Amino acid sequence: MDDIEAELNISAAHFDSAGNETTNEEFIKNPLLIEAPPKSYGNSRETGFHRSSRKCLKIIRDAMLHHNWQTAAEYFTSYIQTLEDTTVQRALLTRDVIWRLGTEILHHLPNASIDDFNAVYEIMKNAGVSNFAKICLEQAYHLLLNGEFDEAKRQLSSARHWRYGKRTDAQSLEMKLINAYCGFLDYIIWSKNISTPSETEDVRSLHEISKYFRQASVTLSEIIKQPGIWDPFVLSYITMLEHNHNIDEALKVLQNYAYNKEFPSNPNAHVYLYQFLKRHNAPPAALISSLRVLHSVVPSHKLMLDFCSLLLKEHPETAIKEALLVCMDLLEYSSWKCDRDAWKCLLKILQRPKNEHNLVKEEWAARRSLWMAFHFRPYIIKMESQKDVRLWRIKERVLKLLGEDLHAEDFRKSPSGRRDRHHNASEDYVNGSES
Amino acid sequence: MDEYLTEGYSEPCGRCAAVDWGVSGEEQFFCKKCHNVIERTRDMVGECSHFSNNNKVSYIAKPKNAAMEFAQEWMVCEGFQFVLKQQADALVSLGVCLQFKTDVMWNFWKRYLQNTRQAFVNNPVSTAGFSAYLNSESEGEPESVPFCEGTSLTGSPSEGRKPASGCSNDRRSGSLDASLYLKGKKSCNLMTMPRTLALCYLALLWVREAITLADLLRLVKERRVPYLNIHDCLPKDMNLFGQDSKIFRVDSIPSYSKVHEEAVDLAKVIKLPAFPTVSQDCLLHPIPLTVRYLLESNLPDGLLVWVHKVIDEASMGADSFLTFDPVKKKPALVCYDIQAAAVIIVTMKLLFKLDDRVEWTSPGKAGSEKKKKVFNVERWYKIMQPAFERARQKMEIEEVRQLWKSHKPFITSQKDKSLVFKKRRIVNHLQHRFQKLTDSIPEQQVSTTTSFSSFQFHWGKEPGSDGPSLHQHRLNCTFKKKGFKRLTNRKYWHTVLNRCPPTCSHHFSDSEPSLPRMYVWLLDLFSFLLGVSQGQVHKEVLNIERCFKKRKRPPVPKSTPPRAATKKTPCPS
């Protein structure tokens, strides 16, 4: 009943021409631009229908860019008639356009209800074959965001068993996503049922709940095995495994997710592993090793402070170099520049016994020029000594431990003759600490 | 209504599990949510599931097939006859005299059918004969036209016509001869949709009505003359199908020049004699037409005197010049409306030079002691320009919202039938949804409710007008010297007046950047009023200037300008 052959011919041509150019030369045409006016030379003349639909599209686009959603919706109703265009290629393009524009406009209209969304999605899904899976996914996302979990689940399960034509790469990606979200929705429904106390129906609901649980486990474990970034799915799977007290399996999954070379590099994986280990009271060595990997990926992560404190607690003698490096790396990021805890951590490291003095000296010599400009410019000194005195005090002590003489060079540059309280306080403090 | 038709059927849909059934155009059940069509049809409503298989269920009437029985067999020219009849009716209802339809149009159509050998001859071509005729055409024997028995056409569809023996039984079209019609379209001067408009125009010309070609096309655009929605014209038992869509479906309104060309060709085909003369009492004569356009463009009435003078000097008022005579070797159908607009432009050029300098410095403030205000180009421009922009935007909006598809969809082949109906349903549902959200009313009923006005602008003091009227202002473009009245403007410019060879067509866009902006704006204004391109108006202006050049008698010194021409850029040929 659908115009499958025409759609398949066109989409096959698109895929083929991308790959094998020599044998499919007759399929390679210039892409059809429905919003461009026809070329003035040659025989390409536009029919009145195409001209008015092109102008309509332009007006809709301008209205949307200016956020005139009512105007856009009014012109959109006139644009819908282009779905009946007899040129197959144009009809396919306009179907895409109408789906995306229609849903966008609906999002912004004040009186659009979820029924309108559902109706439009259903209509566009069945308008053709190629977009069915994509529109199903989008509809499922929308329902998910609006809390309609059962409806979303139903949509996705109907989409799961739907096929057309050849299995192309694009289709398999959509199918993967559909499967993944099916599992995810199972998990959500399960967790919702678990959290609400079941009042009357005992056995049946338990059975249903365990059905959801099983479905979710199976689907999610399959999905997670494939390379990709599956953060929410991993988390939900781990939650389910923990509920079942299946710690080993959970650990295995997380380690696979974090350390498997096939998976794209994902700092969240290490975070999840660390949090899991912490939850289950793993030995500090394991925690440290996981955080070490995280440090190599994201040196500015907020868990670096935990890393430092862990290192200092466990190996106060041997790990001090690493802790120093980690802390100093952290402070070189502008988001940590004014963080009191980070500076306190550095202070703690520097206040260790003095056998590591050479190490500190080396590091400081390497980073001095950057740090003086970054942290200890006269302007910054002035601002902080007025606004954030505690931070400034910590920074001062750090600087002193690093062997710098504040009073000599930096304070000379600050405006003299200003006798406000903070300046006096910091001067006194310096004087006091030196004496 | 759908609940009544689908009464009692409450099975959930296989695809979407909803229970929301409707009945489609071809009597099948479809799910309103996902458009899934099932096998159940309306015929089966009578069958209840609790009847056992042993009972015989007989129907008294089969409503599904009843519609098909009354479907007439019809030829394409009959279809065109209906179309023309509807168009003529529409024009008569707009005020054209009744003779237009009963005498002129009908006669033209009969002559046309006669000349293309479709009817009213002893040996009319019907389907088999037509194919043989075509074959013989290609072999180059115009004389041998084998024929079958055919009946002459009357106004109503003929009954009991036997299809010719040669026509095939697999019907690729609703009409009998669409495929053959399409083959023979070019060689035999057959009727097409744009040609119907050309025929209407010729008939209007014959009757000397005031509807110009530009007006006719505007009427078509506003849907007052049927052209776009053909299904509504044809009677219900005429089944348009398959190849008929190539003949009867329209995707654009033909341009002025196309209809003009078709009109000239058609006049030759119909072998019309010379048309009734266009003299001053006829409304197509330049003088009455210029009055109309002067009123429309808010120019003062005093300009009319000068317009007369221009027309006389260019000897454009002669009957022989204006009347269309298809019998001549090179028949020239004058574009009356564009010509009138061009005359006005030439007059403006004469009086105000229009070179972006002189017209802005013309004296406007002098003479304040007299009662009437003096006409000032700057003031006119300041009134005209905003109204023009508003009108242009309004027209763009109307063009954009135009509904191109008729109420019943065209079905091109049997296997596409369900697809076409499905698309139509989808479009209707979507539009319904969005209309509910935006509370917008479909715009296409506007034309039947508002009355037609041939003027697009309305000038005056009333609340709904576009601006103040400048008609009563007086022109101040002459001065007295040595007892003679002379024009203030001493010079006149024009572009190169050589005739271009017929092959070069896109001239105006090349020379346009070098023309004065005021002139181009004026071309823009008149081309918008008439619905033609600026190049066409410019071409007419050049024609008039050529007429000036050709005239024999010396210029009268009294009140005509010197013919000194400052030549502008030559035409790059």
Short mmCIF file of N, CA and C in Angstrom, two decimals, chain B residues 266-379:
data_model
loop_
_atom_site.label_atom_id
_atom_site.label_comp_id
_atom_site.label_asym_id
_atom_site.label_seq_id
_atom_site.Cartn_x
_atom_site.Cartn_y
_atom_site.Cartn_z
N LEU B 266 -4.57 30.07 -31.86
CA LEU B 266 -5.94 29.55 -31.90
C LEU B 266 -6.76 30.29 -32.95
N ALA B 267 -6.54 31.61 -33.02
CA ALA B 267 -7.30 32.38 -34.01
C ALA B 267 -6.98 31.89 -35.42
N LYS B 268 -5.74 31.49 -35.60
CA LYS B 268 -5.37 30.95 -36.92
C LYS B 268 -6.04 29.61 -37.15
N VAL B 269 -6.04 28.76 -36.11
CA VAL B 269 -6.63 27.42 -36.27
C VAL B 269 -8.11 27.53 -36.57
N ILE B 270 -8.77 28.43 -35.82
CA ILE B 270 -10.21 28.54 -36.00
C ILE B 270 -10.52 29.28 -37.30
N LYS B 271 -9.51 29.89 -37.89
CA LYS B 271 -9.68 30.62 -39.15
C LYS B 271 -10.70 31.74 -38.98
N LEU B 272 -10.45 32.56 -37.97
CA LEU B 272 -11.38 33.64 -37.73
C LEU B 272 -11.14 34.77 -38.72
N PRO B 273 -12.20 35.49 -39.06
CA PRO B 273 -12.02 36.69 -39.87
C PRO B 273 -11.56 37.83 -38.98
N ALA B 274 -11.47 39.01 -39.60
CA ALA B 274 -11.03 40.16 -38.82
C ALA B 274 -12.01 40.44 -37.70
N PHE B 275 -11.45 40.81 -36.56
CA PHE B 275 -12.28 41.05 -35.39
C PHE B 275 -13.03 42.37 -35.53
N PRO B 276 -14.07 42.56 -34.74
CA PRO B 276 -14.75 43.86 -34.77
C PRO B 276 -13.78 44.96 -34.40
N THR B 277 -13.91 46.09 -35.04
CA THR B 277 -12.91 47.14 -34.86
C THR B 277 -12.93 47.68 -33.46
N VAL B 278 -11.77 48.04 -33.04
CA VAL B 278 -11.64 48.62 -31.70
C VAL B 278 -11.57 50.13 -31.88
N SER B 279 -12.65 50.78 -31.64
CA SER B 279 -12.68 52.23 -31.81
C SER B 279 -12.82 52.87 -30.46
N GLN B 280 -12.97 54.19 -30.48
CA GLN B 280 -12.92 54.90 -29.21
C GLN B 280 -14.05 54.55 -28.25
N ASP B 281 -15.17 54.08 -28.78
CA ASP B 281 -16.26 53.76 -27.86
C ASP B 281 -16.04 52.39 -27.21
N CYS B 282 -15.11 51.63 -27.73
CA CYS B 282 -14.84 50.32 -27.13
C CYS B 282 -13.92 50.52 -25.94
N LEU B 283 -14.12 49.75 -24.92
CA LEU B 283 -13.34 49.95 -23.71
C LEU B 283 -11.91 49.42 -23.81
N LEU B 284 -11.60 48.78 -24.90
CA LEU B 284 -10.24 48.30 -25.06
C LEU B 284 -9.35 49.32 -25.74
N HIS B 285 -9.93 50.37 -26.22
CA HIS B 285 -9.15 51.41 -26.86
C HIS B 285 -8.21 52.02 -25.83
N PRO B 286 -7.03 52.43 -26.25
CA PRO B 286 -6.09 52.96 -25.26
C PRO B 286 -6.65 54.08 -24.41
N ILE B 287 -7.47 54.92 -24.97
CA ILE B 287 -7.91 56.09 -24.19
C ILE B 287 -8.75 55.68 -22.99
N PRO B 288 -9.79 54.88 -23.14
CA PRO B 288 -10.51 54.48 -21.93
C PRO B 288 -9.65 53.64 -20.98
N LEU B 289 -8.79 52.81 -21.54
CA LEU B 289 -7.95 51.99 -20.67
C LEU B 289 -7.00 52.85 -19.85
N THR B 290 -6.46 53.92 -20.50
CA THR B 290 -5.54 54.75 -19.73
C THR B 290 -6.27 55.48 -18.63
N VAL B 291 -7.53 55.83 -18.89
CA VAL B 291 -8.29 56.47 -17.81
C VAL B 291 -8.33 55.54 -16.61
N ARG B 292 -8.60 54.29 -16.92
CA ARG B 292 -8.69 53.31 -15.82
C ARG B 292 -7.37 53.21 -15.06
N TYR B 293 -6.25 53.13 -15.82
CA TYR B 293 -4.98 52.94 -15.12
C TYR B 293 -4.52 54.21 -14.42
N LEU B 294 -4.93 55.36 -14.95
CA LEU B 294 -4.59 56.59 -14.25
C LEU B 294 -5.32 56.67 -12.92
N LEU B 295 -6.57 56.24 -12.94
CA LEU B 295 -7.32 56.23 -11.69
C LEU B 295 -6.68 55.28 -10.69
N GLU B 296 -6.28 54.14 -11.22
CA GLU B 296 -5.73 53.11 -10.34
C GLU B 296 -4.43 53.56 -9.71
N SER B 297 -3.59 54.23 -10.51
CA SER B 297 -2.28 54.57 -9.99
C SER B 297 -2.24 55.96 -9.37
N ASN B 298 -3.39 56.53 -9.11
CA ASN B 298 -3.48 57.77 -8.33
C ASN B 298 -2.79 58.95 -9.02
N LEU B 299 -2.80 58.94 -10.35
CA LEU B 299 -2.19 60.05 -11.07
C LEU B 299 -3.27 61.08 -11.38
N PRO B 300 -2.88 62.35 -11.52
CA PRO B 300 -3.93 63.37 -11.70
C PRO B 300 -4.63 63.24 -13.05
N ASP B 301 -5.89 63.71 -13.08
CA ASP B 301 -6.68 63.62 -14.31
C ASP B 301 -6.10 64.48 -15.41
N GLY B 302 -5.35 65.53 -15.01
CA GLY B 302 -4.78 66.40 -16.03
C GLY B 302 -3.83 65.68 -16.96
N LEU B 303 -3.36 64.55 -16.52
CA LEU B 303 -2.43 63.79 -17.34
C LEU B 303 -3.11 63.25 -18.59
N LEU B 304 -4.43 63.18 -18.53
CA LEU B 304 -5.16 62.54 -19.63
C LEU B 304 -4.98 63.29 -20.94
N VAL B 305 -4.93 64.60 -20.81
CA VAL B 305 -4.76 65.42 -22.02
C VAL B 305 -3.47 65.04 -22.73
N TRP B 306 -2.43 64.91 -21.94
CA TRP B 306 -1.14 64.58 -22.52
C TRP B 306 -1.13 63.18 -23.09
N VAL B 307 -1.83 62.30 -22.42
CA VAL B 307 -1.92 60.92 -22.90
C VAL B 307 -2.58 60.90 -24.28
N HIS B 308 -3.63 61.69 -24.41
CA HIS B 308 -4.28 61.79 -25.73
C HIS B 308 -3.30 62.24 -26.79
N LYS B 309 -2.53 63.26 -26.40
CA LYS B 309 -1.59 63.80 -27.38
C LYS B 309 -0.59 62.76 -27.79
N VAL B 310 -0.10 62.00 -26.81
CA VAL B 310 0.89 60.96 -27.12
C VAL B 310 0.29 59.92 -28.06
N ILE B 311 -0.93 59.53 -27.74
CA ILE B 311 -1.57 58.50 -28.55
C ILE B 311 -1.74 59.00 -29.98
N ASP B 312 -2.13 60.28 -30.10
CA ASP B 312 -2.31 60.82 -31.44
C ASP B 312 -1.00 60.89 -32.19
N GLU B 313 0.01 61.37 -31.50
CA GLU B 313 1.30 61.53 -32.17
C GLU B 313 1.87 60.20 -32.60
N ALA B 314 1.69 59.20 -31.78
CA ALA B 314 2.23 57.89 -32.14
C ALA B 314 1.28 57.12 -33.04
N SER B 315 0.24 57.76 -33.44
CA SER B 315 -0.81 57.18 -34.27
C SER B 315 -1.20 55.80 -33.80
N MET B 316 -1.46 55.76 -32.50
CA MET B 316 -1.85 54.46 -31.96
C MET B 316 -3.35 54.34 -31.87
N GLY B 317 -4.02 55.43 -32.15
CA GLY B 317 -5.47 55.36 -32.01
C GLY B 317 -6.16 54.82 -33.24
N ALA B 318 -5.36 54.55 -34.26
CA ALA B 318 -5.98 54.12 -35.51
C ALA B 318 -6.61 52.75 -35.34
N ASP B 319 -7.73 52.58 -35.97
CA ASP B 319 -8.45 51.31 -35.84
C ASP B 319 -7.64 50.16 -36.41
N SER B 320 -6.97 50.45 -37.48
CA SER B 320 -6.23 49.36 -38.14
C SER B 320 -5.10 48.87 -37.25
N PHE B 321 -4.56 49.81 -36.50
CA PHE B 321 -3.46 49.42 -35.62
C PHE B 321 -3.95 48.53 -34.50
N LEU B 322 -5.14 48.83 -34.00
CA LEU B 322 -5.59 48.16 -32.80
C LEU B 322 -6.35 46.88 -33.05
N THR B 323 -6.97 46.80 -34.20
CA THR B 323 -7.85 45.66 -34.39
C THR B 323 -7.06 44.43 -34.79
N PHE B 324 -7.51 43.32 -34.28
CA PHE B 324 -6.82 42.06 -34.53
C PHE B 324 -7.40 41.43 -35.79
N ASP B 325 -6.53 41.12 -36.73
CA ASP B 325 -7.00 40.53 -37.97
C ASP B 325 -6.21 39.27 -38.25
N PRO B 326 -6.75 38.13 -37.91
CA PRO B 326 -5.99 36.89 -38.07
C PRO B 326 -5.74 36.52 -39.52
N VAL B 327 -6.44 37.19 -40.42
CA VAL B 327 -6.32 36.80 -41.82
C VAL B 327 -5.00 37.29 -42.42
N LYS B 328 -4.48 38.34 -41.82
CA LYS B 328 -3.23 38.90 -42.36
C LYS B 328 -2.11 37.88 -42.26
N LYS B 329 -1.04 38.19 -42.99
CA LYS B 329 0.09 37.24 -42.99
C LYS B 329 0.73 37.12 -41.63
N LYS B 330 1.01 38.27 -41.02
CA LYS B 330 1.60 38.24 -39.68
C LYS B 330 0.63 38.90 -38.72
N PRO B 331 -0.33 38.15 -38.25
CA PRO B 331 -1.33 38.80 -37.40
C PRO B 331 -0.71 39.22 -36.07
N ALA B 332 -1.02 40.42 -35.72
CA ALA B 332 -0.46 40.95 -34.47
C ALA B 332 -1.61 41.28 -33.53
N LEU B 333 -1.64 40.57 -32.43
CA LEU B 333 -2.65 40.88 -31.42
C LEU B 333 -2.04 41.84 -30.44
N VAL B 334 -2.60 43.02 -30.37
CA VAL B 334 -2.03 44.04 -29.50
C VAL B 334 -2.33 43.69 -28.05
N CYS B 335 -1.32 43.89 -27.19
CA CYS B 335 -1.58 43.71 -25.75
C CYS B 335 -2.14 45.01 -25.23
N TYR B 336 -3.46 45.13 -25.23
CA TYR B 336 -4.08 46.41 -24.96
C TYR B 336 -3.71 46.97 -23.59
N ASP B 337 -3.71 46.08 -22.62
CA ASP B 337 -3.48 46.58 -21.27
C ASP B 337 -2.03 47.04 -21.09
N ILE B 338 -1.09 46.23 -21.59
CA ILE B 338 0.30 46.65 -21.42
C ILE B 338 0.56 47.92 -22.22
N GLN B 339 -0.10 48.00 -23.37
CA GLN B 339 0.11 49.18 -24.20
C GLN B 339 -0.39 50.43 -23.49
N ALA B 340 -1.57 50.33 -22.86
CA ALA B 340 -2.09 51.50 -22.15
C ALA B 340 -1.14 51.93 -21.05
N ALA B 341 -0.62 50.93 -20.31
CA ALA B 341 0.32 51.26 -19.25
C ALA B 341 1.57 51.91 -19.82
N ALA B 342 2.03 51.41 -20.96
CA ALA B 342 3.23 51.97 -21.58
C ALA B 342 3.00 53.40 -22.01
N VAL B 343 1.79 53.70 -22.51
CA VAL B 343 1.47 55.07 -22.92
C VAL B 343 1.58 56.00 -21.72
N ILE B 344 1.05 55.56 -20.60
CA ILE B 344 1.13 56.39 -19.40
C ILE B 344 2.59 56.64 -19.03
N ILE B 345 3.41 55.58 -19.12
CA ILE B 345 4.81 55.74 -18.75
C ILE B 345 5.50 56.73 -19.69
N VAL B 346 5.20 56.62 -20.97
CA VAL B 346 5.81 57.53 -21.94
C VAL B 346 5.40 58.97 -21.63
N THR B 347 4.14 59.14 -21.28
CA THR B 347 3.68 60.50 -20.94
C THR B 347 4.41 61.03 -19.72
N MET B 348 4.58 60.16 -18.74
CA MET B 348 5.30 60.60 -17.54
C MET B 348 6.72 60.99 -17.89
N LYS B 349 7.34 60.18 -18.76
CA LYS B 349 8.70 60.50 -19.17
C LYS B 349 8.76 61.83 -19.88
N LEU B 350 7.74 62.07 -20.68
CA LEU B 350 7.67 63.32 -21.43
C LEU B 350 7.58 64.51 -20.50
N LEU B 351 6.71 64.39 -19.51
CA LEU B 351 6.46 65.53 -18.66
C LEU B 351 7.51 65.70 -17.57
N PHE B 352 8.03 64.59 -17.07
CA PHE B 352 8.90 64.70 -15.91
C PHE B 352 10.30 64.17 -16.13
N LYS B 353 10.59 63.74 -17.30
CA LYS B 353 11.87 63.18 -17.72
C LYS B 353 12.25 61.88 -17.02
N LEU B 354 11.97 61.73 -15.75
CA LEU B 354 12.20 60.47 -15.04
C LEU B 354 13.64 59.99 -15.15
N ASP B 355 14.58 60.89 -14.89
CA ASP B 355 15.98 60.43 -14.91
C ASP B 355 16.59 60.52 -13.52
N ASP B 356 15.77 60.40 -12.52
CA ASP B 356 16.18 60.43 -11.11
C ASP B 356 16.63 61.80 -10.65
N ARG B 357 16.47 62.82 -11.48
CA ARG B 357 16.87 64.14 -11.03
C ARG B 357 15.77 65.17 -11.26
N VAL B 358 15.34 65.26 -12.50
CA VAL B 358 14.43 66.34 -12.87
C VAL B 358 13.12 66.23 -12.12
N GLU B 359 12.59 65.01 -12.04
CA GLU B 359 11.24 64.89 -11.47
C GLU B 359 11.22 65.23 -9.98
N TRP B 360 12.35 65.10 -9.28
CA TRP B 360 12.34 65.42 -7.86
C TRP B 360 12.47 66.90 -7.61
N THR B 361 12.97 67.62 -8.60
CA THR B 361 13.15 69.06 -8.39
C THR B 361 12.06 69.87 -9.05
N SER B 362 11.01 69.25 -9.53
CA SER B 362 9.97 70.00 -10.22
C SER B 362 9.25 70.90 -9.24
N PRO B 363 8.79 72.04 -9.69
CA PRO B 363 8.19 73.00 -8.77
C PRO B 363 6.88 72.47 -8.21
N GLY B 364 6.79 72.38 -6.94
CA GLY B 364 5.56 71.87 -6.35
C GLY B 364 4.91 72.89 -5.46
N LYS B 365 5.73 73.78 -4.93
CA LYS B 365 5.16 74.68 -3.94
C LYS B 365 4.58 75.93 -4.57
N ALA B 366 4.99 76.20 -5.81
CA ALA B 366 4.51 77.45 -6.43
C ALA B 366 3.02 77.35 -6.71
N GLY B 367 2.40 78.44 -6.72
CA GLY B 367 0.98 78.45 -7.08
C GLY B 367 0.09 78.07 -5.93
N SER B 368 0.51 78.43 -4.73
CA SER B 368 -0.32 78.02 -3.61
C SER B 368 -1.55 78.91 -3.49
N GLU B 369 -1.56 80.02 -4.30
CA GLU B 369 -2.73 80.87 -4.17
C GLU B 369 -3.93 80.27 -4.90
N LYS B 370 -3.66 79.36 -5.83
CA LYS B 370 -4.79 78.77 -6.54
C LYS B 370 -5.44 77.71 -5.67
N LYS B 371 -6.62 77.32 -6.07
CA LYS B 371 -7.40 76.42 -5.20
C LYS B 371 -6.83 75.01 -5.24
N LYS B 372 -6.55 74.53 -6.47
CA LYS B 372 -6.13 73.14 -6.55
C LYS B 372 -4.65 73.02 -6.22
N LYS B 373 -4.30 71.95 -5.59
CA LYS B 373 -2.89 71.73 -5.27
C LYS B 373 -2.17 71.28 -6.52
N VAL B 374 -0.87 71.56 -6.52
CA VAL B 374 -0.07 71.16 -7.69
C VAL B 374 0.43 69.75 -7.50
N PHE B 375 0.45 69.02 -8.58
CA PHE B 375 0.92 67.64 -8.51
C PHE B 375 2.44 67.61 -8.38
N ASN B 376 2.89 66.79 -7.48
CA ASN B 376 4.30 66.75 -7.15
C ASN B 376 4.72 65.29 -7.18
N VAL B 377 5.74 64.97 -7.98
CA VAL B 377 6.12 63.56 -8.13
C VAL B 377 6.57 62.98 -6.79
N GLU B 378 7.25 63.80 -6.02
CA GLU B 378 7.77 63.27 -4.76
C GLU B 378 6.63 62.87 -3.83
N ARG B 379 5.64 63.74 -3.77
CA ARG B 379 4.51 63.44 -2.90
C ARG B 379 3.76 62.21 -3.40
#
